[in-house]
mmCIF file of C-alpha atoms in Angstrom:
data_model
loop_
_atom_site.group_PDB
_atom_site.id
_atom_site.type_symbol
_atom_site.label_atom_id
_atom_site.label_comp_id
_atom_site.label_asym_id
_atom_site.label_seq_id
_atom_site.Cartn_x
_atom_site.Cartn_y
_atom_site.Cartn_z
ATOM 1 C CA MET A 1029 17.500 72.869 62.384
ATOM 2 C CA ALA A 1030 20.783 71.564 61.259
ATOM 3 C CA ARG A 1031 20.796 70.176 57.861
ATOM 4 C CA PRO A 1032 21.985 66.609 57.654
ATOM 5 C CA LYS A 1033 25.456 66.493 56.201
ATOM 6 C CA ILE A 1034 25.571 64.992 52.799
ATOM 7 C CA PRO A 1035 28.783 63.030 52.519
ATOM 8 C CA ARG A 1036 30.941 64.414 49.774
ATOM 9 C CA LYS A 1037 31.566 61.751 47.206
ATOM 10 C CA SER A 1038 34.735 61.494 45.222
ATOM 11 C CA THR A 1039 34.300 62.425 41.573
ATOM 12 C CA SER A 1040 37.036 60.184 40.273
ATOM 13 C CA VAL A 1041 35.623 57.262 38.383
ATOM 14 C CA ASP A 1042 37.183 53.864 38.388
ATOM 15 C CA MET A 1043 38.852 53.609 35.034
ATOM 16 C CA THR A 1044 39.777 49.955 35.334
ATOM 17 C CA ALA A 1045 36.750 48.614 33.530
ATOM 18 C CA MET A 1046 37.131 51.050 30.671
ATOM 19 C CA CYS A 1047 40.785 50.202 30.426
ATOM 20 C CA ASP A 1048 39.894 46.530 30.179
ATOM 21 C CA VAL A 1049 37.482 47.186 27.355
ATOM 22 C CA ALA A 1050 39.969 49.373 25.528
ATOM 23 C CA PHE A 1051 42.672 46.770 25.605
ATOM 24 C CA LEU A 1052 40.293 43.981 24.706
ATOM 25 C CA LEU A 1053 39.315 45.869 21.571
ATOM 26 C CA LEU A 1054 42.936 46.722 20.949
ATOM 27 C CA SER A 1055 44.007 43.093 21.049
ATOM 28 C CA PHE A 1056 41.121 42.187 18.757
ATOM 29 C CA PHE A 1057 42.181 44.710 16.148
ATOM 30 C CA ILE A 1058 45.833 43.802 16.414
ATOM 31 C CA LEU A 1059 45.040 40.148 15.862
ATOM 32 C CA THR A 1060 42.595 40.640 13.002
ATOM 33 C CA THR A 1061 44.475 43.326 11.132
ATOM 34 C CA LYS A 1062 46.170 42.364 7.956
ATOM 35 C CA PHE A 1063 48.535 44.927 6.612
ATOM 36 C CA LYS A 1064 48.302 45.766 2.968
ATOM 37 C CA PRO A 1065 51.179 43.980 1.325
ATOM 38 C CA SER A 1066 53.404 46.571 -0.226
ATOM 39 C CA GLU A 1067 52.747 46.357 -3.891
ATOM 40 C CA ALA A 1068 55.574 46.271 -6.321
ATOM 41 C CA VAL A 1069 53.524 48.106 -8.896
ATOM 42 C CA PRO A 1070 51.364 50.829 -7.365
ATOM 43 C CA VAL A 1071 47.986 50.718 -9.048
ATOM 44 C CA GLU A 1072 44.789 52.485 -8.088
ATOM 45 C CA THR A 1073 41.990 50.229 -9.114
ATOM 46 C CA PRO A 1074 38.534 51.465 -10.079
ATOM 47 C CA ASN A 1075 35.381 50.565 -8.180
ATOM 48 C CA SER A 1076 32.762 48.109 -9.291
ATOM 49 C CA VAL A 1077 29.718 46.378 -7.886
ATOM 50 C CA ALA A 1078 31.296 42.975 -8.458
ATOM 51 C CA ALA A 1079 31.044 40.994 -5.231
ATOM 52 C CA LYS A 1080 33.359 38.123 -5.958
ATOM 53 C CA ILE A 1081 36.616 38.208 -4.034
ATOM 54 C CA ALA A 1082 39.669 38.131 -6.248
ATOM 55 C CA PRO A 1083 41.257 34.675 -6.245
ATOM 56 C CA GLU A 1084 44.678 34.116 -4.746
ATOM 57 C CA LYS A 1085 45.627 30.756 -6.150
ATOM 58 C CA ASP A 1086 46.822 29.987 -9.668
ATOM 59 C CA VAL A 1087 47.011 33.669 -10.386
ATOM 60 C CA VAL A 1088 48.698 35.368 -13.268
ATOM 61 C CA MET A 1089 48.388 39.061 -12.775
ATOM 62 C CA ILE A 1090 48.898 41.683 -15.408
ATOM 63 C CA SER A 1091 49.258 45.135 -13.930
ATOM 64 C CA LEU A 1092 48.650 48.207 -15.983
ATOM 65 C CA ASN A 1093 49.976 51.270 -14.246
ATOM 66 C CA LYS A 1094 49.008 54.867 -14.793
ATOM 67 C CA ASP A 1095 51.608 55.425 -17.484
ATOM 68 C CA GLY A 1096 50.288 52.472 -19.449
ATOM 69 C CA LYS A 1097 53.275 50.276 -18.562
ATOM 70 C CA VAL A 1098 52.488 46.592 -18.400
ATOM 71 C CA PHE A 1099 53.907 44.247 -15.771
ATOM 72 C CA LEU A 1100 53.483 40.543 -15.280
ATOM 73 C CA SER A 1101 53.457 38.767 -11.953
ATOM 74 C CA THR A 1102 52.164 35.543 -10.434
ATOM 75 C CA GLY A 1103 50.874 34.403 -7.082
ATOM 76 C CA ASP A 1104 53.218 33.932 -4.148
ATOM 77 C CA ASN A 1105 52.750 30.287 -3.242
ATOM 78 C CA THR A 1106 55.078 27.519 -4.285
ATOM 79 C CA SER A 1107 53.033 26.065 -7.119
ATOM 80 C CA ASP A 1108 52.588 29.508 -8.646
ATOM 81 C CA LYS A 1109 56.320 30.110 -8.424
ATOM 82 C CA GLN A 1110 56.892 26.831 -10.189
ATOM 83 C CA LYS A 1111 54.523 27.943 -12.940
ATOM 84 C CA LYS A 1112 56.358 31.228 -13.166
ATOM 85 C CA HIS A 1113 59.541 29.275 -13.688
ATOM 86 C CA ASP A 1114 57.844 27.314 -16.457
ATOM 87 C CA ILE A 1115 56.579 30.498 -18.072
ATOM 88 C CA ILE A 1116 59.980 32.154 -18.110
ATOM 89 C CA ALA A 1117 61.689 28.989 -19.312
ATOM 90 C CA SER A 1118 59.118 28.648 -22.055
ATOM 91 C CA VAL A 1119 59.600 32.241 -23.236
ATOM 92 C CA ASN A 1120 63.344 31.786 -23.044
ATOM 93 C CA GLU A 1121 63.129 28.763 -25.281
ATOM 94 C CA SER A 1122 60.617 30.030 -27.818
ATOM 95 C CA ARG A 1123 62.351 33.358 -28.340
ATOM 96 C CA GLY A 1124 65.904 32.057 -28.011
ATOM 97 C CA LEU A 1125 66.867 34.521 -25.291
ATOM 98 C CA GLY A 1126 69.712 32.437 -23.934
ATOM 99 C CA LEU A 1127 68.968 33.041 -20.268
ATOM 100 C CA SER A 1128 71.066 31.029 -17.851
ATOM 101 C CA THR A 1129 69.519 28.976 -15.063
ATOM 102 C CA THR A 1130 70.639 31.557 -12.515
ATOM 103 C CA ASP A 1131 68.969 34.306 -14.538
ATOM 104 C CA ILE A 1132 65.701 32.391 -14.610
ATOM 105 C CA ASP A 1133 65.857 31.715 -10.875
ATOM 106 C CA ALA A 1134 66.521 35.386 -10.226
ATOM 107 C CA LEU A 1135 63.537 36.346 -12.376
ATOM 108 C CA VAL A 1136 61.306 33.908 -10.548
ATOM 109 C CA LYS A 1137 62.273 35.594 -7.301
ATOM 110 C CA ALA A 1138 61.642 39.053 -8.721
ATOM 111 C CA PRO A 1139 58.274 40.553 -7.728
ATOM 112 C CA PHE A 1140 57.306 41.126 -11.338
ATOM 113 C CA ILE A 1141 58.576 41.118 -14.861
ATOM 114 C CA GLY A 1142 58.635 44.517 -16.434
ATOM 115 C CA VAL A 1143 61.171 44.715 -19.234
ATOM 116 C CA PRO A 1144 61.249 43.912 -22.936
ATOM 117 C CA LEU A 1145 62.345 40.360 -23.711
ATOM 118 C CA ALA A 1146 65.776 41.527 -24.846
ATOM 119 C CA GLN A 1147 66.497 43.079 -21.450
ATOM 120 C CA LEU A 1148 65.360 40.147 -19.299
ATOM 121 C CA SER A 1149 68.910 39.141 -18.405
ATOM 122 C CA GLN A 1150 69.543 42.700 -17.241
ATOM 123 C CA GLN A 1151 66.496 42.645 -15.010
ATOM 124 C CA ALA A 1152 67.687 39.330 -13.581
ATOM 125 C CA ARG A 1153 70.829 41.075 -12.326
ATOM 126 C CA LEU A 1154 68.973 43.901 -10.630
ATOM 127 C CA LYS A 1155 68.340 43.827 -6.912
ATOM 128 C CA THR A 1156 64.731 43.607 -5.801
ATOM 129 C CA GLU A 1157 64.840 47.164 -4.474
ATOM 130 C CA GLN A 1158 65.902 48.413 -7.868
ATOM 131 C CA MET A 1159 62.888 46.869 -9.553
ATOM 132 C CA THR A 1160 60.197 49.485 -9.342
ATOM 133 C CA ALA A 1161 57.490 50.448 -11.721
ATOM 134 C CA LEU A 1162 59.222 53.777 -12.216
ATOM 135 C CA THR A 1163 62.616 52.526 -13.324
ATOM 136 C CA LEU A 1164 61.618 49.566 -15.437
ATOM 137 C CA PRO A 1165 60.159 50.222 -18.887
ATOM 138 C CA GLY A 1166 57.382 47.620 -18.718
ATOM 139 C CA ILE A 1167 56.628 44.866 -21.187
ATOM 140 C CA PRO A 1168 56.250 46.425 -24.635
ATOM 141 C CA CYS A 1169 52.629 46.249 -25.647
ATOM 142 C CA LYS A 1170 52.240 49.257 -27.885
ATOM 143 C CA ASP A 1171 50.527 47.867 -30.952
ATOM 144 C CA THR A 1172 49.806 44.598 -32.661
ATOM 145 C CA ALA A 1173 53.167 44.501 -34.428
ATOM 146 C CA ASN A 1174 55.251 44.994 -31.302
ATOM 147 C CA ASN A 1175 53.306 43.194 -28.626
ATOM 148 C CA GLU A 1176 55.494 41.022 -26.443
ATOM 149 C CA MET A 1177 52.521 40.297 -24.203
ATOM 150 C CA ILE A 1178 51.464 37.849 -26.906
ATOM 151 C CA ASP A 1179 54.626 35.819 -26.271
ATOM 152 C CA TRP A 1180 54.132 35.979 -22.539
ATOM 153 C CA MET A 1181 50.502 34.955 -22.719
ATOM 154 C CA ARG A 1182 51.404 32.069 -24.983
ATOM 155 C CA ALA A 1183 53.873 30.895 -22.354
ATOM 156 C CA VAL A 1184 51.181 31.324 -19.696
ATOM 157 C CA SER A 1185 48.652 29.247 -21.580
ATOM 158 C CA ASP A 1186 51.322 26.586 -22.169
ATOM 159 C CA ALA A 1187 52.312 26.477 -18.521
ATOM 160 C CA TYR A 1188 48.729 26.184 -17.350
ATOM 161 C CA GLN A 1189 47.664 23.757 -20.029
ATOM 162 C CA GLY A 1190 44.834 21.600 -18.782
ATOM 163 C CA THR A 1191 44.546 23.415 -15.459
ATOM 164 C CA LYS A 1192 42.581 26.460 -14.568
ATOM 165 C CA VAL A 1193 44.366 29.764 -14.589
ATOM 166 C CA ASN A 1194 43.019 32.904 -12.985
ATOM 167 C CA LEU A 1195 44.000 35.712 -15.267
ATOM 168 C CA LEU A 1196 43.782 38.938 -13.365
ATOM 169 C CA LEU A 1197 44.041 42.311 -14.945
ATOM 170 C CA LYS A 1198 44.747 45.121 -12.574
ATOM 171 C CA GLY A 1199 44.475 48.430 -14.289
ATOM 172 C CA ASP A 1200 44.923 51.917 -12.978
ATOM 173 C CA ASN A 1201 42.083 54.415 -13.069
ATOM 174 C CA VAL A 1202 43.889 56.761 -15.396
ATOM 175 C CA ALA A 1203 45.466 54.193 -17.691
ATOM 176 C CA LYS A 1204 44.413 54.911 -21.250
ATOM 177 C CA TYR A 1205 42.161 52.557 -23.130
ATOM 178 C CA PRO A 1206 44.617 51.631 -25.947
ATOM 179 C CA SER A 1207 47.025 49.941 -23.537
ATOM 180 C CA PHE A 1208 44.103 47.996 -22.077
ATOM 181 C CA LYS A 1209 43.043 47.054 -25.583
ATOM 182 C CA ASN A 1210 46.527 45.806 -26.440
ATOM 183 C CA VAL A 1211 46.541 43.534 -23.410
ATOM 184 C CA LEU A 1212 43.142 42.221 -24.509
ATOM 185 C CA THR A 1213 44.580 41.570 -27.951
ATOM 186 C CA ALA A 1214 47.341 39.499 -26.380
ATOM 187 C CA PHE A 1215 44.714 37.470 -24.497
ATOM 188 C CA LYS A 1216 42.603 36.926 -27.574
ATOM 189 C CA LYS A 1217 45.540 35.868 -29.737
ATOM 190 C CA ASN A 1218 46.207 33.043 -27.315
ATOM 191 C CA LYS A 1219 42.584 32.066 -26.936
ATOM 192 C CA LEU A 1220 42.476 33.144 -23.321
ATOM 193 C CA PHE A 1221 38.957 34.474 -23.365
ATOM 194 C CA LYS A 1222 38.170 34.473 -19.693
ATOM 195 C CA PHE A 1223 39.780 36.892 -17.342
ATOM 196 C CA GLN A 1224 38.953 38.996 -14.349
ATOM 197 C CA MET A 1225 39.579 42.595 -13.561
ATOM 198 C CA VAL A 1226 40.614 43.584 -10.070
ATOM 199 C CA THR A 1227 38.403 46.285 -8.614
ATOM 200 C CA ASN A 1228 37.482 47.758 -5.282
ATOM 201 C CA PRO A 1229 34.074 46.822 -3.998
ATOM 202 C CA GLU A 1230 31.305 49.364 -4.195
ATOM 203 C CA SER A 1231 27.717 49.262 -3.084
ATOM 204 C CA VAL A 1232 25.025 48.702 -5.671
ATOM 205 C CA PRO A 1233 23.039 51.902 -6.350
ATOM 206 C CA GLN A 1234 19.568 51.727 -4.863
ATOM 207 C CA GLY A 1235 16.584 51.191 -7.078
ATOM 208 C CA THR A 1236 18.500 49.602 -9.933
ATOM 209 C CA GLU A 1237 17.704 46.179 -11.288
ATOM 210 C CA LEU A 1238 20.701 44.527 -9.727
ATOM 211 C CA TRP A 1239 19.788 46.074 -6.403
ATOM 212 C CA LYS A 1240 16.272 44.711 -6.647
ATOM 213 C CA ALA A 1241 17.626 41.304 -7.564
ATOM 214 C CA ASN A 1242 19.931 41.339 -4.566
ATOM 215 C CA MET A 1243 17.140 42.480 -2.285
ATOM 216 C CA SER A 1244 14.842 39.693 -3.399
ATOM 217 C CA GLY A 1245 17.584 37.269 -2.471
ATOM 218 C CA LYS A 1246 18.055 35.961 -5.953
ATOM 219 C CA ALA A 1247 21.411 34.376 -6.555
ATOM 220 C CA ARG A 1248 23.712 36.651 -8.460
ATOM 221 C CA GLU A 1249 24.989 35.636 -11.781
ATOM 222 C CA GLU A 1250 28.682 35.863 -12.005
ATOM 223 C CA MET B 482 41.678 45.812 41.212
ATOM 224 C CA ALA B 483 44.410 48.314 40.986
ATOM 225 C CA GLU B 484 44.905 48.389 44.685
ATOM 226 C CA MET B 485 47.516 46.852 46.883
ATOM 227 C CA ASP B 486 47.729 46.240 50.547
ATOM 228 C CA THR B 487 50.013 48.895 51.857
ATOM 229 C CA SER B 488 49.528 48.625 55.538
ATOM 230 C CA GLY B 489 52.868 48.869 57.171
ATOM 231 C CA GLY B 490 54.218 50.784 54.240
ATOM 232 C CA GLY B 491 55.918 54.086 54.526
ATOM 233 C CA GLY B 492 58.669 52.615 56.700
ATOM 234 C CA LYS B 493 59.752 55.907 58.170
ATOM 235 C CA HIS B 494 57.103 56.571 60.735
ATOM 236 C CA LYS B 495 58.012 55.817 64.264
ATOM 237 C CA LYS B 496 55.644 53.628 66.076
ATOM 238 C CA GLY B 497 55.167 54.621 69.632
ATOM 239 C CA PRO B 498 52.572 55.705 72.071
ATOM 240 C CA GLY B 499 51.056 58.997 71.232
ATOM 241 C CA VAL B 500 52.600 59.149 67.818
ATOM 242 C CA LYS B 501 50.096 59.623 65.127
ATOM 243 C CA LYS B 502 49.844 56.877 62.619
ATOM 244 C CA GLY B 503 51.145 57.776 59.209
ATOM 245 C CA LYS B 504 48.440 58.586 56.764
ATOM 246 C CA LYS B 505 47.514 55.597 54.637
ATOM 247 C CA MET B 506 48.343 56.513 51.083
ATOM 248 C CA SER B 507 45.904 55.475 48.443
ATOM 249 C CA THR B 508 47.370 53.161 45.895
ATOM 250 C CA ARG B 509 44.659 53.727 43.336
ATOM 251 C CA VAL B 510 46.393 54.409 40.086
ATOM 252 C CA ASP B 511 44.825 56.857 37.698
ATOM 253 C CA LEU B 512 44.106 54.767 34.670
ATOM 254 C CA THR B 513 42.923 57.589 32.439
ATOM 255 C CA PRO B 514 46.173 57.948 30.450
ATOM 256 C CA MET B 515 46.277 54.226 29.928
ATOM 257 C CA VAL B 516 42.734 54.256 28.558
ATOM 258 C CA ASP B 517 43.724 57.146 26.311
ATOM 259 C CA LEU B 518 46.633 55.183 24.989
ATOM 260 C CA GLY B 519 44.470 52.133 24.486
ATOM 261 C CA PHE B 520 41.931 53.986 22.430
ATOM 262 C CA LEU B 521 44.629 55.736 20.446
ATOM 263 C CA LEU B 522 46.043 52.376 19.414
ATOM 264 C CA ILE B 523 42.557 51.062 18.642
ATOM 265 C CA THR B 524 41.963 54.000 16.341
ATOM 266 C CA PHE B 525 45.274 53.345 14.637
ATOM 267 C CA PHE B 526 44.471 49.700 14.019
ATOM 268 C CA ILE B 527 40.950 50.448 12.839
ATOM 269 C CA PHE B 528 42.302 52.846 10.254
ATOM 270 C CA THR B 529 45.115 50.651 9.027
ATOM 271 C CA THR B 530 43.123 47.446 8.862
ATOM 272 C CA THR B 531 42.001 46.397 5.417
ATOM 273 C CA MET B 532 38.411 45.423 5.745
ATOM 274 C CA SER B 533 37.708 45.194 2.051
ATOM 275 C CA GLN B 534 39.355 42.604 -0.081
ATOM 276 C CA PRO B 535 39.712 43.524 -3.727
ATOM 277 C CA THR B 536 36.994 42.021 -5.849
ATOM 278 C CA ALA B 537 37.192 40.759 -9.368
ATOM 279 C CA MET B 538 34.959 41.487 -12.302
ATOM 280 C CA LYS B 539 34.605 38.768 -14.854
ATOM 281 C CA LEU B 540 34.771 39.511 -18.529
ATOM 282 C CA ASN B 541 34.559 37.061 -21.358
ATOM 283 C CA LEU B 542 36.049 38.090 -24.657
ATOM 284 C CA PRO B 543 34.590 37.199 -28.016
ATOM 285 C CA ASP B 544 36.608 35.154 -30.442
ATOM 286 C CA ASP B 545 37.776 37.442 -33.223
ATOM 287 C CA THR B 546 38.747 34.585 -35.457
ATOM 288 C CA ALA B 547 35.167 33.386 -35.765
ATOM 289 C CA THR B 548 33.794 33.767 -39.241
ATOM 290 C CA PRO B 549 31.106 36.386 -39.802
ATOM 291 C CA GLU B 550 28.504 33.644 -40.223
ATOM 292 C CA GLU B 551 29.270 32.312 -36.770
ATOM 293 C CA GLN B 552 29.048 35.677 -35.127
ATOM 294 C CA ASN B 553 25.626 36.618 -34.000
ATOM 295 C CA LYS B 554 24.581 39.765 -35.712
ATOM 296 C CA ALA B 555 23.032 42.424 -33.595
ATOM 297 C CA LYS B 556 19.650 43.643 -34.657
ATOM 298 C CA GLU B 557 19.830 47.276 -35.544
ATOM 299 C CA SER B 558 16.729 48.209 -33.631
ATOM 300 C CA GLY B 559 17.962 46.582 -30.454
ATOM 301 C CA ALA B 560 21.408 48.104 -30.436
ATOM 302 C CA LEU B 561 22.520 50.868 -28.152
ATOM 303 C CA THR B 562 26.007 52.108 -28.828
ATOM 304 C CA ILE B 563 27.834 53.884 -26.052
ATOM 305 C CA LEU B 564 30.943 55.824 -26.948
ATOM 306 C CA LEU B 565 33.499 56.904 -24.399
ATOM 307 C CA GLY B 566 35.629 59.967 -24.946
ATOM 308 C CA LYS B 567 38.199 61.810 -22.906
ATOM 309 C CA ASP B 568 37.483 63.506 -19.563
ATOM 310 C CA ASN B 569 34.565 61.202 -18.750
ATOM 311 C CA HIS B 570 32.536 62.240 -21.795
ATOM 312 C CA VAL B 571 29.906 59.713 -22.793
ATOM 313 C CA PHE B 572 28.031 59.638 -26.088
ATOM 314 C CA TYR B 573 25.425 57.265 -27.314
ATOM 315 C CA TYR B 574 23.159 56.507 -30.211
ATOM 316 C CA GLU B 575 20.478 53.951 -30.864
ATOM 317 C CA GLY B 576 20.473 51.649 -33.833
ATOM 318 C CA ILE B 577 22.695 52.832 -36.674
ATOM 319 C CA LEU B 578 24.472 56.159 -36.592
ATOM 320 C CA ALA B 579 22.633 58.532 -38.930
ATOM 321 C CA PRO B 580 24.864 59.989 -41.642
ATOM 322 C CA ASP B 581 24.137 63.514 -40.460
ATOM 323 C CA GLY B 582 24.696 62.493 -36.842
ATOM 324 C CA SER B 583 21.183 63.460 -35.806
ATOM 325 C CA ASN B 584 20.839 60.559 -33.378
ATOM 326 C CA PHE B 585 24.273 61.090 -31.853
ATOM 327 C CA LYS B 586 23.681 62.309 -28.326
ATOM 328 C CA SER B 587 25.917 63.442 -25.536
ATOM 329 C CA SER B 588 25.556 62.198 -21.985
ATOM 330 C CA ASN B 589 27.544 61.545 -18.845
ATOM 331 C CA PHE B 590 28.050 58.736 -16.407
ATOM 332 C CA LYS B 591 25.079 59.760 -14.293
ATOM 333 C CA GLU B 592 22.552 60.077 -17.057
ATOM 334 C CA ILE B 593 23.628 57.124 -19.141
ATOM 335 C CA ARG B 594 21.973 54.771 -16.659
ATOM 336 C CA ASP B 595 18.546 56.254 -17.363
ATOM 337 C CA GLU B 596 19.227 55.856 -21.048
ATOM 338 C CA ILE B 597 20.182 52.204 -20.616
ATOM 339 C CA ILE B 598 17.089 51.527 -18.503
ATOM 340 C CA HIS B 599 14.892 53.303 -21.035
ATOM 341 C CA LYS B 600 16.405 51.280 -23.861
ATOM 342 C CA LYS B 601 15.985 48.077 -21.931
ATOM 343 C CA GLN B 602 12.327 48.749 -21.261
ATOM 344 C CA THR B 603 11.500 49.681 -24.835
ATOM 345 C CA THR B 604 13.368 46.824 -26.484
ATOM 346 C CA ASP B 605 12.719 43.139 -26.673
ATOM 347 C CA THR B 606 15.204 41.338 -24.398
ATOM 348 C CA ALA B 607 16.322 39.007 -27.158
ATOM 349 C CA ASP B 608 17.242 41.927 -29.410
ATOM 350 C CA LEU B 609 18.899 44.154 -26.866
ATOM 351 C CA VAL B 610 22.619 44.515 -27.218
ATOM 352 C CA VAL B 611 24.811 47.285 -25.899
ATOM 353 C CA VAL B 612 27.914 48.079 -27.890
ATOM 354 C CA ILE B 613 30.645 49.856 -25.967
ATOM 355 C CA LYS B 614 33.212 51.740 -27.984
ATOM 356 C CA PRO B 615 35.888 53.531 -26.013
ATOM 357 C CA ASN B 616 38.067 55.870 -28.020
ATOM 358 C CA ASP B 617 41.810 56.198 -27.598
ATOM 359 C CA GLU B 618 41.548 58.999 -25.089
ATOM 360 C CA SER B 619 39.164 57.326 -22.693
ATOM 361 C CA ASN B 620 40.735 55.763 -19.654
ATOM 362 C CA TYR B 621 40.506 52.410 -17.973
ATOM 363 C CA LYS B 622 38.201 53.688 -15.223
ATOM 364 C CA ASN B 623 35.606 54.780 -17.779
ATOM 365 C CA VAL B 624 35.638 51.350 -19.367
ATOM 366 C CA ILE B 625 35.203 49.623 -16.005
ATOM 367 C CA ASP B 626 32.466 52.055 -15.021
ATOM 368 C CA ILE B 627 30.488 51.383 -18.137
ATOM 369 C CA LEU B 628 30.981 47.616 -17.844
ATOM 370 C CA ASP B 629 29.820 47.972 -14.269
ATOM 371 C CA GLU B 630 26.774 49.825 -15.512
ATOM 372 C CA MET B 631 25.975 46.716 -17.568
ATOM 373 C CA SER B 632 25.931 44.534 -14.481
ATOM 374 C CA ILE B 633 24.026 47.150 -12.475
ATOM 375 C CA ASN B 634 21.279 47.218 -15.073
ATOM 376 C CA VAL B 635 21.510 43.483 -15.716
ATOM 377 C CA ILE B 636 22.262 43.761 -19.420
ATOM 378 C CA LYS B 637 22.936 40.250 -20.635
ATOM 379 C CA ARG B 638 24.474 41.058 -23.975
ATOM 380 C CA TYR B 639 27.103 43.669 -24.439
ATOM 381 C CA ALA B 640 30.261 43.962 -26.446
ATOM 382 C CA LEU B 641 33.460 45.931 -26.260
ATOM 383 C CA VAL B 642 34.208 46.989 -29.802
ATOM 384 C CA ASP B 643 36.857 49.153 -31.452
ATOM 385 C CA ILE B 644 35.682 52.581 -32.423
ATOM 386 C CA SER B 645 35.243 53.474 -36.068
ATOM 387 C CA PRO B 646 36.981 56.587 -37.483
ATOM 388 C CA ILE B 647 33.657 58.332 -38.176
ATOM 389 C CA GLU B 648 32.519 57.934 -34.606
ATOM 390 C CA ASP B 649 35.884 59.067 -33.333
ATOM 391 C CA GLN B 650 35.613 62.207 -35.447
ATOM 392 C CA MET B 651 32.147 62.907 -34.151
ATOM 393 C CA ILE B 652 33.387 62.602 -30.573
ATOM 394 C CA LYS B 653 36.260 64.957 -31.253
ATOM 395 C CA ALA B 654 33.932 67.450 -32.948
ATOM 396 C CA THR B 655 31.439 67.348 -30.098
ATOM 397 C CA GLU B 656 34.109 67.564 -27.433
ATOM 398 C CA GLY B 657 35.594 70.582 -29.118
ATOM 399 C CA GLY B 658 32.512 72.780 -28.969
ATOM 400 C CA GLY B 659 30.422 70.815 -26.518
ATOM 401 C CA THR B 660 29.333 71.830 -23.094
ATOM 402 C CA ALA B 661 31.322 70.746 -20.088
ATOM 403 C CA PRO B 662 30.028 67.429 -18.841
ATOM 404 C CA ALA B 663 29.184 66.565 -15.315
ATOM 405 C CA THR B 664 31.929 64.662 -13.601
ATOM 406 C CA SER B 665 31.855 60.928 -13.462
ATOM 407 C CA GLY B 666 29.337 59.712 -10.989
ATOM 408 C CA GLN B 667 31.488 56.982 -9.559
#
């Protein structure tokens, strides 16, 4: 008996549907992606279990890089830039630096301030590309006697008088404790007792008290 | 979907009686390379996307200018002092440091949590205070890690205090001849 012929089926699969899915996902990721803004001061932050997202408004950020250099920057929006202008103008006045209006404007545009007070006018003349954490010496903050951060923080607290300021401290993993301590001293001297440290999120270790509190749905204390 | 009507295509074949019709060519396009490309780009965007926003840890500083009467004194029995040295060394002692250093113990970032939990369980909550003293060779990460440990174990009262010379000497002495510590847990 002749066997019935089984029709040979093509093995090629229709890829159209898969292609659709692939490009749908692709467009989703393209639209939701947010590139890391290139940071002027490269800092590798430590991890913590803190869950609060770092604020982006009314920010004064102090970066502490791995060599212990200290840099000062503010947020990017217009009101923060205005405050930055106030801060620089205030330092200029209190320390008699004699910066011209153009110098101040140039410093406001600069991504960060990272020179001793005496060299501010030189930094103002640098191009943005020349301002890197490697070439600039950082704000001197070595000990209590020579701590220019105190002047800067005074200007900050003056500029933000009456309004809330988000002091952010962004330290590098390998920065040594004394430089951190000197920044804290500058905060304390100006009665700025509340600040936040930028960290990368990390999961809470299981079985610990905080973990249990989170599991039971209790509101976290900030 | 990816097909087109191609009847009458080809152009060249002569139409006439007895002439075979030109073979209809399939217009199905192989989409496999396109799918490959799609997934390659997806992978790229998944890897470059920043899912995690940086978080912020809050820290309130004490006022140094407060007079000693205003400062709340820590009860000796409820105090746990944690000292941070170089290369992720951690030391601790309870209460007051004994003159001979008998209660000065060495630890690391993994074991210190058990010590904090133990201290918390054995001490009255109102008396418990953790004093953190980083020495000059400890780094920023250590300080954050130990502050983080405070929030992990829900320690309400803790203080970041400057190290005293005696304690610094003890750290240096222990580090010199001590055993190699386990690496930082975090």
